[in-house]
JSON list of C-alpha atoms and ligand atoms in Angstrom, two decimals:
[
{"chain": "A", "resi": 1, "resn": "UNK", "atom": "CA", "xyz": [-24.07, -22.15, -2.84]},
{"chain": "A", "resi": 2, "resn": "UNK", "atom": "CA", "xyz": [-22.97, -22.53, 0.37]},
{"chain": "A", "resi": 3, "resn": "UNK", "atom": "CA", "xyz": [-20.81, -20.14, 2.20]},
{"chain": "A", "resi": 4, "resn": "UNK", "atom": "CA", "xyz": [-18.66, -20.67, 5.60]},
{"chain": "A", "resi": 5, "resn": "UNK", "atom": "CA", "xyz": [-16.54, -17.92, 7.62]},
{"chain": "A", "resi": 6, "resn": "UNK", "atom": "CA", "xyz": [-13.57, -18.58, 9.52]},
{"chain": "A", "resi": 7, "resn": "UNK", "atom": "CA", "xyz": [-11.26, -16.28, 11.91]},
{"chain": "A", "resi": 8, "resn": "UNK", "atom": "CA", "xyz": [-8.07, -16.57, 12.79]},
{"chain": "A", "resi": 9, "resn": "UNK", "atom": "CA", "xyz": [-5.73, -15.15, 15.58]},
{"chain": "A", "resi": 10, "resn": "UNK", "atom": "CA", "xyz": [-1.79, -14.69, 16.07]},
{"chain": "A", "resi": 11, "resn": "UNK", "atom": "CA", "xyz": [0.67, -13.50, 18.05]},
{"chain": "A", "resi": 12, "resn": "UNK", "atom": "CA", "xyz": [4.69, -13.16, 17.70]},
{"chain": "A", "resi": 13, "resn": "UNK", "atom": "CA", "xyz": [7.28, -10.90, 19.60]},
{"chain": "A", "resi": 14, "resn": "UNK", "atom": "CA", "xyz": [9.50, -9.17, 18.74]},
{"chain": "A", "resi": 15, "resn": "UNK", "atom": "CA", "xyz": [13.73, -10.20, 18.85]},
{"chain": "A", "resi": 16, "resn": "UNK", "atom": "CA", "xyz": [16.47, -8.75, 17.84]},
{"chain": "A", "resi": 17, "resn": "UNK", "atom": "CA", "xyz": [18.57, -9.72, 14.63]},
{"chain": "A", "resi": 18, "resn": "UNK", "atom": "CA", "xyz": [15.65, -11.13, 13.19]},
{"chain": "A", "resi": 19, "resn": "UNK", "atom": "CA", "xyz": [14.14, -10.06, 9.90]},
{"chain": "A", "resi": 20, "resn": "UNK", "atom": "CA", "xyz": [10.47, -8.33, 10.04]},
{"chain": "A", "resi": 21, "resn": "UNK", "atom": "CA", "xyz": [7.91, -10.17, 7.48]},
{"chain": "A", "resi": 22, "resn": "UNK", "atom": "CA", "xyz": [4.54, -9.19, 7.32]},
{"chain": "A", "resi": 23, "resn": "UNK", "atom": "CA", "xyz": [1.68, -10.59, 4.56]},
{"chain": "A", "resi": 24, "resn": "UNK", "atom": "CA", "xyz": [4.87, -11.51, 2.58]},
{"chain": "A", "resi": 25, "resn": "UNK", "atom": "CA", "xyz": [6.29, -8.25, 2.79]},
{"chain": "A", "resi": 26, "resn": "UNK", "atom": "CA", "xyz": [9.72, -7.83, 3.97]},
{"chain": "A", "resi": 27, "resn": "UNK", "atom": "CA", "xyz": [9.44, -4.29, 6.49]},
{"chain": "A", "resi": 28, "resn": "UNK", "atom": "CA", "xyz": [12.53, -2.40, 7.43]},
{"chain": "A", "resi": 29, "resn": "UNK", "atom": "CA", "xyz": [12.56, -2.55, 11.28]},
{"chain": "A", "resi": 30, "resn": "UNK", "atom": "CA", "xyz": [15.31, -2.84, 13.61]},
{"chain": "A", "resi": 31, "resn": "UNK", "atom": "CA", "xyz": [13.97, -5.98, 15.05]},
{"chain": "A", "resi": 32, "resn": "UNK", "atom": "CA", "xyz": [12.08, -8.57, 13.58]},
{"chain": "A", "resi": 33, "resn": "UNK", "atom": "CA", "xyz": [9.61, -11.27, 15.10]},
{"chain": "A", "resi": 34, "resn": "UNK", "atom": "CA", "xyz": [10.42, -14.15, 16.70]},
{"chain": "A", "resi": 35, "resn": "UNK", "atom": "CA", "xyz": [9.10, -17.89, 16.10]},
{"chain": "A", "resi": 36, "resn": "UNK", "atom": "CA", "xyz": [10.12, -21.29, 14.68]},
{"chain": "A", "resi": 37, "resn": "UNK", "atom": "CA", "xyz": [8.99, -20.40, 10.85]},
{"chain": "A", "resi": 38, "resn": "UNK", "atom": "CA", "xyz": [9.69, -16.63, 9.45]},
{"chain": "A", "resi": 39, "resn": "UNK", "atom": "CA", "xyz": [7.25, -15.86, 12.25]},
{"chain": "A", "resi": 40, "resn": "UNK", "atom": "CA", "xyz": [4.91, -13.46, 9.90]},
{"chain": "A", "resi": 41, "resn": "UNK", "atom": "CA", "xyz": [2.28, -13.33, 12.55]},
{"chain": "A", "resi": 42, "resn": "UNK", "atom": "CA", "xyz": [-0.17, -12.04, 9.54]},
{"chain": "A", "resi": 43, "resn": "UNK", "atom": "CA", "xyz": [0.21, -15.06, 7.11]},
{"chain": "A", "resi": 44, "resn": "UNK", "atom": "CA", "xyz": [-0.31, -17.61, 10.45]},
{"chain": "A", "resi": 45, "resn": "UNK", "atom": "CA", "xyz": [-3.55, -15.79, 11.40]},
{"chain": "A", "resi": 46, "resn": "UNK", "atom": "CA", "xyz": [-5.00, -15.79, 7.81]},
{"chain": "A", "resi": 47, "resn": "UNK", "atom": "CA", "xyz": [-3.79, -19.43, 7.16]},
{"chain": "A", "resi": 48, "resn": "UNK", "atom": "CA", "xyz": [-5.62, -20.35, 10.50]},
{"chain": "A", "resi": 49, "resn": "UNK", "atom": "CA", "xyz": [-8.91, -18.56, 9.47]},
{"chain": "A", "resi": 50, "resn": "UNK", "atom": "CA", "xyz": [-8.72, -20.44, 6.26]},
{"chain": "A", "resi": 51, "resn": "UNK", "atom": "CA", "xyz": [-8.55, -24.03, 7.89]},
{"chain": "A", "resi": 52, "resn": "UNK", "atom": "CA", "xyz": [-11.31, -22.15, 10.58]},
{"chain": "A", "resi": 53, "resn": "UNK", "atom": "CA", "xyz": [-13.38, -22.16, 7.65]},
{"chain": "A", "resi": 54, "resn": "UNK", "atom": "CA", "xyz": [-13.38, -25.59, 6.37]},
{"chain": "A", "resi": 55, "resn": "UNK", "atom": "CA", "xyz": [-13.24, -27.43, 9.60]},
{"chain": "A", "resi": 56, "resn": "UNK", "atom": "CA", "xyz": [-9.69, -28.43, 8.47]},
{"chain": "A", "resi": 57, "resn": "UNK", "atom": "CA", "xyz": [-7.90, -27.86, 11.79]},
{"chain": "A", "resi": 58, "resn": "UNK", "atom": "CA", "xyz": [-5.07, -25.22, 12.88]},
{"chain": "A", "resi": 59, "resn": "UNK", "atom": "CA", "xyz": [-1.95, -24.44, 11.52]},
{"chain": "A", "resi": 60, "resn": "UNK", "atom": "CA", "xyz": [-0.42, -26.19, 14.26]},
{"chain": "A", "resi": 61, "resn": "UNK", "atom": "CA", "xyz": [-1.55, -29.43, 13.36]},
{"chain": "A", "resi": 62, "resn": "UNK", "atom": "CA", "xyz": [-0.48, -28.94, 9.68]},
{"chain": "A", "resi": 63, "resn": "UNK", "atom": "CA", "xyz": [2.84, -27.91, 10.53]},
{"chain": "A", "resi": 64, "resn": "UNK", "atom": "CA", "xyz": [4.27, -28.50, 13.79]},
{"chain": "A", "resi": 65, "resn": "UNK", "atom": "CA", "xyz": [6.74, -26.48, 15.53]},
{"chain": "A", "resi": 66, "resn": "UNK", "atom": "CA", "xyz": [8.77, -28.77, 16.91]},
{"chain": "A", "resi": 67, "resn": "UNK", "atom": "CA", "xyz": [9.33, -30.00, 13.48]},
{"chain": "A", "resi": 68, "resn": "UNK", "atom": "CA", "xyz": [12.72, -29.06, 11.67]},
{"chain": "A", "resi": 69, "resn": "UNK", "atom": "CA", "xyz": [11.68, -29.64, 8.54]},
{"chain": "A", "resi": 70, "resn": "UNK", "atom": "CA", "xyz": [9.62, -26.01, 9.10]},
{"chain": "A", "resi": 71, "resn": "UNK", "atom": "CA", "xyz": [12.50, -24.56, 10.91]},
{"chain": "A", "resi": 72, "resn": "UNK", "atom": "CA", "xyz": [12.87, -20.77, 9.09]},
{"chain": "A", "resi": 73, "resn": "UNK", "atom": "CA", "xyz": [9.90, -22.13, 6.90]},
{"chain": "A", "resi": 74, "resn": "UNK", "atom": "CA", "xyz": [8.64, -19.57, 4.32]},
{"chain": "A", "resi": 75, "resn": "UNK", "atom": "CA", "xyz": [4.98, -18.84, 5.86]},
{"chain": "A", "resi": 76, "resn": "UNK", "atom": "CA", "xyz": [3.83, -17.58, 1.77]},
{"chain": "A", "resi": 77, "resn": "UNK", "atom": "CA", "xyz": [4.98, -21.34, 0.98]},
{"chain": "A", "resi": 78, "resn": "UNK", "atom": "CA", "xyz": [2.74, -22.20, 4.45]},
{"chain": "A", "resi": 79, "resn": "UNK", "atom": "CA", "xyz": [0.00, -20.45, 3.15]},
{"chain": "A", "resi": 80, "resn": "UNK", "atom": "CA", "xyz": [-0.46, -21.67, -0.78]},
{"chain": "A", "resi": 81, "resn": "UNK", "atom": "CA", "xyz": [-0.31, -25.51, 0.26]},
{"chain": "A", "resi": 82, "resn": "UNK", "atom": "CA", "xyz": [-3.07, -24.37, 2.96]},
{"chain": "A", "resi": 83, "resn": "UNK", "atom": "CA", "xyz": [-4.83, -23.16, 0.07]},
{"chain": "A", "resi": 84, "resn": "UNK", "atom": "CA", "xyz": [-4.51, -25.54, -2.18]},
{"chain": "A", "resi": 85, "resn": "UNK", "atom": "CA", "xyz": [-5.91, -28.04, 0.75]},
{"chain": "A", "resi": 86, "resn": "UNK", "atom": "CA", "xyz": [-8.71, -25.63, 1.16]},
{"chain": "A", "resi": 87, "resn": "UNK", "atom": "CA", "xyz": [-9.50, -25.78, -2.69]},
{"chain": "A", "resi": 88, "resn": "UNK", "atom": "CA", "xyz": [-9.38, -29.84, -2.76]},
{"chain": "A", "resi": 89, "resn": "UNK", "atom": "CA", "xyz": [-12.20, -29.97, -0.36]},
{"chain": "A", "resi": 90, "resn": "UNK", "atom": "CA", "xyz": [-14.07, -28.01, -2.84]},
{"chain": "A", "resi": 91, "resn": "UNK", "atom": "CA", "xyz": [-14.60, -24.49, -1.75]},
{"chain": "A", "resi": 92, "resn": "UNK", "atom": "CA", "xyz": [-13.39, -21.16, -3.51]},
{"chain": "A", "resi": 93, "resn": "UNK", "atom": "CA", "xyz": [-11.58, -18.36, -1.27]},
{"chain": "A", "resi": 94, "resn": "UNK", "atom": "CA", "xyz": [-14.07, -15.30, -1.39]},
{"chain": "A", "resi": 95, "resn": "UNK", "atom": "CA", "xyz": [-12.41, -12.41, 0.52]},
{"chain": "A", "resi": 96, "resn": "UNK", "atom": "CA", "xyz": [-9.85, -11.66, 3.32]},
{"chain": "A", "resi": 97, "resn": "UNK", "atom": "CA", "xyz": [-10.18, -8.99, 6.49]},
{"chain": "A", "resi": 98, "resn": "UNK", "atom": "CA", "xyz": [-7.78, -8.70, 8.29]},
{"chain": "A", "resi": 99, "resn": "UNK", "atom": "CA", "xyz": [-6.11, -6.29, 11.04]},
{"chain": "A", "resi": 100, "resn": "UNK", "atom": "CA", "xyz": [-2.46, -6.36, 12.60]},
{"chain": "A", "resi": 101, "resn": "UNK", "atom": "CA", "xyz": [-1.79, -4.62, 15.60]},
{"chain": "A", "resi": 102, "resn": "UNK", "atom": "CA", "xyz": [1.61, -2.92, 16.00]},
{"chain": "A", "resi": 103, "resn": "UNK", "atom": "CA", "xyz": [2.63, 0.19, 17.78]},
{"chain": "A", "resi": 104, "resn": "UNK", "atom": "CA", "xyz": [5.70, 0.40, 15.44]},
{"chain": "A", "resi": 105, "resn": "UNK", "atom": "CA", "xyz": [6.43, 0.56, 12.30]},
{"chain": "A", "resi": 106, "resn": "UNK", "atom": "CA", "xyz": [4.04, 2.60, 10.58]},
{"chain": "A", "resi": 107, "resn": "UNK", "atom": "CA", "xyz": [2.25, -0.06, 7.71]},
{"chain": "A", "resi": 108, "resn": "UNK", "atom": "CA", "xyz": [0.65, 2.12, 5.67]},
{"chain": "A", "resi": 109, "resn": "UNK", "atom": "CA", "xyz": [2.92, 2.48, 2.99]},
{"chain": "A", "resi": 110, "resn": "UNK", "atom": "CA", "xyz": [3.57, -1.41, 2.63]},
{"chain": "A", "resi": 111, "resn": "UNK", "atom": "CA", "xyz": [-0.53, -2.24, 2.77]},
{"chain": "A", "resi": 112, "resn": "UNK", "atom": "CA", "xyz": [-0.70, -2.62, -0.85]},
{"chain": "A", "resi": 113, "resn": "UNK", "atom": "CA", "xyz": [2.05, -4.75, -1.70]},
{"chain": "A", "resi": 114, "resn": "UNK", "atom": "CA", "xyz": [0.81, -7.06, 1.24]},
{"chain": "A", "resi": 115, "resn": "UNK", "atom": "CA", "xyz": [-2.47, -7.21, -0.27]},
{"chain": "A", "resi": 116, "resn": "UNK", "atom": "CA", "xyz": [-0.78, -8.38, -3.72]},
{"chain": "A", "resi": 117, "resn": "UNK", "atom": "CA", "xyz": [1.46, -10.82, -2.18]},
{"chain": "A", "resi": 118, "resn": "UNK", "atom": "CA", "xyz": [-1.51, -12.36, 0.07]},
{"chain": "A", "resi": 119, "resn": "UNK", "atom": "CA", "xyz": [-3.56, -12.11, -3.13]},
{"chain": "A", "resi": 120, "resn": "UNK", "atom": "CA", "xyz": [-1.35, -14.01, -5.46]},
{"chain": "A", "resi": 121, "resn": "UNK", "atom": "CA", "xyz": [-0.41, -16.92, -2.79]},
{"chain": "A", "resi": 122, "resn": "UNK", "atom": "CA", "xyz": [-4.50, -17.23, -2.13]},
{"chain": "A", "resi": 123, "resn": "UNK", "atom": "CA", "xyz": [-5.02, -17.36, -6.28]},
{"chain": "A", "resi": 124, "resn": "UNK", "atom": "CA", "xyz": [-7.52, -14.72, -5.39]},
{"chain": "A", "resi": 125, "resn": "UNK", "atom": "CA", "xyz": [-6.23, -11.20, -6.82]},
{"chain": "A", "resi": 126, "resn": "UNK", "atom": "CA", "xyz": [-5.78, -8.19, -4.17]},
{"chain": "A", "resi": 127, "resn": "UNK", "atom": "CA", "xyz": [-9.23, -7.30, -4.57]},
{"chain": "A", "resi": 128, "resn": "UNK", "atom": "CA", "xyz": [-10.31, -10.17, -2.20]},
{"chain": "A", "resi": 129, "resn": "UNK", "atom": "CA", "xyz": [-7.74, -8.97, 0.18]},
{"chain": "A", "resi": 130, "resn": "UNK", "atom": "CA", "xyz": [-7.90, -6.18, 2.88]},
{"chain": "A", "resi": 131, "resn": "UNK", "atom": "CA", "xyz": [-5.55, -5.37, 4.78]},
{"chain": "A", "resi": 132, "resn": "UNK", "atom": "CA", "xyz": [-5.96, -3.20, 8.07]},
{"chain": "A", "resi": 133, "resn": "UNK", "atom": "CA", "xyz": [-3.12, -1.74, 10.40]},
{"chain": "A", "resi": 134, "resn": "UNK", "atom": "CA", "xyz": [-3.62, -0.13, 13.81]},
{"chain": "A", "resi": 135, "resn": "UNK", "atom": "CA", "xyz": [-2.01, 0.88, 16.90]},
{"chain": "A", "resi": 136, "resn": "UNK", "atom": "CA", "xyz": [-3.19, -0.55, 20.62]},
{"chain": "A", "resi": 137, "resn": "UNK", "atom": "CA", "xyz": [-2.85, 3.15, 22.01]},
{"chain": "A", "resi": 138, "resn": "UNK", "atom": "CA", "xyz": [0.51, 1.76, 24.33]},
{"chain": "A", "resi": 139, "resn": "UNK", "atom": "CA", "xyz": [-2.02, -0.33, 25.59]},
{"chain": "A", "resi": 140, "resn": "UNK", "atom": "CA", "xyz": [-0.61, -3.68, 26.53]},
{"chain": "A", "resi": 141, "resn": "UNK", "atom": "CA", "xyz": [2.52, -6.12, 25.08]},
{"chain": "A", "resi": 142, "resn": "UNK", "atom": "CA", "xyz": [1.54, -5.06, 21.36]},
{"chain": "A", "resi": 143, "resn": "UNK", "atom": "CA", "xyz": [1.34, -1.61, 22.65]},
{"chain": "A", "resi": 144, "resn": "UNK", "atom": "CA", "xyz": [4.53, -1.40, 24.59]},
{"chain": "A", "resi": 145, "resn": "UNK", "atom": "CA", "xyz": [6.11, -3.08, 21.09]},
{"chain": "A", "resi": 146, "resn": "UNK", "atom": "CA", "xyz": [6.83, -5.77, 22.66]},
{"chain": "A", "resi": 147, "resn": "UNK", "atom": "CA", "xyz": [4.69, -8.13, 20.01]},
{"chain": "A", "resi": 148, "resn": "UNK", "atom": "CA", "xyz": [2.45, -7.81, 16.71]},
{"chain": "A", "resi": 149, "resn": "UNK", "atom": "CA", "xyz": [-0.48, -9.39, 16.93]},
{"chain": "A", "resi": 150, "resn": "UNK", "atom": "CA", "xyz": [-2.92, -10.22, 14.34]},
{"chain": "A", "resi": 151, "resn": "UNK", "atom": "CA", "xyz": [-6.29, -10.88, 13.10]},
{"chain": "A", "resi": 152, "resn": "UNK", "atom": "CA", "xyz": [-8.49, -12.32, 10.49]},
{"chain": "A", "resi": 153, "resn": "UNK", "atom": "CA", "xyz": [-11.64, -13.33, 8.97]},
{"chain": "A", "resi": 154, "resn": "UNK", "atom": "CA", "xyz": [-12.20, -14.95, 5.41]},
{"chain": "A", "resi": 155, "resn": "UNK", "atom": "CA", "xyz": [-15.45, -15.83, 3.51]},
{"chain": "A", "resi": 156, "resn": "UNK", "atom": "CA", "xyz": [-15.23, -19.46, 1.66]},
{"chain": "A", "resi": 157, "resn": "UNK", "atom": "CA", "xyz": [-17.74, -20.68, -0.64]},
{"chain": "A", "resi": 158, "resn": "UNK", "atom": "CA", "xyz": [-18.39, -23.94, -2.40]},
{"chain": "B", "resi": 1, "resn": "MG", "atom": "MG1", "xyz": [2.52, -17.88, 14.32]}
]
């Protein structure tokens, strides 16, 4: 067996009248993130890690920004045809770590229903799927809650 890691970064900030989605999770929040798709900064940095791991590019590449046709996209939708991709080269989707940075809201209480909805889109079960929140201690643009930012690491395996 042969295993590969890949990590993954993001970055959205925050506007107002948009809504706030996070691992597939819809968060009540007076703002929401900005960004061409439904901007859930968590999704992008796990999808990213995934094509990391297989040498398979960046999300970027896979679906442009500038395209319409991803305009408001669904970033769960995003993340299954990733994958899939993933699983036609071959490899199986071991486990998820990941960490999103955000001064406000509190995530805690929506942790667990990220971790299904991650879980189920990955074909992988919660199990494989963690799920970390923390502050930046008003450090910085994620700190002042200006942004969420986020990070991640998976395991593949083939
Ligand atoms: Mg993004």
């Amino acid at each position: 067996m042969s295993a590969r890691s890949g990590i993954g970064y993001d970055s959205h900030r925050f506007a107002e009248g948009r809504r706030l989605l996070l691992g597939g999770v819809e968060i009540p929040h007076d703002r929401g993130l900005l960004g061409h798709s439904d901007a859930d900064v968590l999704l992008h940095a796990i999808a990213d890690a995934l094509l990391g791991a297989a040498a398979l590019g960046d999300l970027g590449t896979h679906f442009p920004s500038d395209d319409p046709a991803f305009a408001g996209a669904d970033s769960l939708r995003l993340l299954r045809e990733i994958a899939t991709h993933v699983r036609s080269r071959g490899y199986a989707i071991s486990s998820v770590d990941a960490t999103v940075v955000c001064e406000a809201p509190r995530l805690g209480p929506y942790v667990a229903r990220m971790r299904e909805s991650i879980g189920s889109a990955l074909g992988t079960g919660p199990e494989a799927i963690s799920v970390k929140a923390k502050t930046n201690e008003g450090l910085g643009d994620t700190g002042t809650g200006q942004a969420i930012s986020a990070l991640a690491a998976v395991l593949i395996t083939r």
